[in-house]
Phi, psi and omega in degrees: 000133181272104183300323183295316179294321180296316180295319180296320180295319180295320179297317179299318180296317179295321180295317180295320180295320180292328183280342182297130182293141177284151180270124182231162179280130178287167176299153179291163175111022180257145181209174181307131179101341177291157174210160178129185186296328180290325175294318178298322178297318177298316180297318178299321179293320179292327175295314181300325183272358176088013180268344175221164175253160178299325179297326182290334184251003184268001186264356181200169183276051179082076179244123180277087181251201184299320183291321178292318179298319179296321180293318178297317180298317179296317178300317180298317179298318180294335181253018173057043175250161174303129186272072182268339186079359179265131181271087181255198187297316182295317181292322176301313181297319180292322179294317179299318180294319180295321179292321180295332180276004178082021177085012180285148179292164178302159185305319182281354182083168179299148178284119180256131180295127177246190179297138181287127179281151176305130179083003176241149189222146168252159181293128180289162178300138178232153176257123182286125179217071190302137174248141177281354188273077179200168174206188184285147174285349180067029178089358181288142176279151176277122179220011185216146173235128183241126180260142180227161160251152186280346184072023178205156174256014183252095184297321181298317179292318179299317181297316180298321181295317181286346177262358181274121181302331183286340181288329181060027176227156178193177171211166177288321183224151171229130178256117180281173184298330181273004178092355178294140181250126177252134175255118183261326183226134177298147182305328185287348182261162178266108176277161185252083186233337190253335182066206181293131185202182178213163177234114182054041175086357181254121180302137183198165174276092183299318180302323185292337186241005188237164166255129180257132180235120177263129178251125183291109181193142184286349175077010183286342186086357180249336180273117182295145165285139188278158176301322180297323178292316179298320181296312180293320182295320179299316180294317182291310181294321177300317178296312183295319177301315181290316185294319186250008177056048181281124178292152183304322183283000175256013171259105196225169171265163178301324181296337181280339185246344184286142173234146356293160180305137182094353181292328180231154182235005186268153355290161188304163186297338180267009175289132186270088179296323181298322179295318179293312184294327176293324182289331184259000000 
């Protein structure tokens, strides 16, 4: 055995290890659709913590896509944070702490889904369908949920319209006739669904403080809302109410917040509010 070669190899290995960049948490403020070195930094941290694999992040220069959002959401759930998929200040602090701990799980361990208790909700499955029609909430807290009907029974057309930049309209979620839930705007963003409005008679930026949900229905008052829609809506509204501590009297229809009064009629007159409120 050549001692000199062995020593040189060991020295080279130690030098390479010392030169390897440490994995750190990037600054907060990253979300679905972002790309660049800070996203790659976030992905590297998620790989180190076991939330992503190297293969998942080796295909691009740091793109915040579905896999990254799913990893962030899982990390948030395991660390008992709101599962928004948005990499904000709370998630940044938790990620920094987890990396400093060497990638160990939280003291209580990962959150495992157990049987749902009466009156408690988990976020239902959603289909990601991003819309560009949103902006910042400007620091406003979410304390209101506003329900709409789309004024059409064609979910594909409604979805396409709210994803069209020229429409200048959107919602956070859309419920199709079959109960499928599409998420167009992240909860942390301000969707454009309510227009000029008030809350309990007080003028306010309803969009800035609310989650908007569009239900595919023509609004005639004659087309029934489907059982699948009520089931999905109950789970979604129950989750949002619980997640953001929305008071019962702030779960409203567009007609309740639009000004002047009478400007909007949604959800339609045959929408069963009693069924929803009993479910949540």
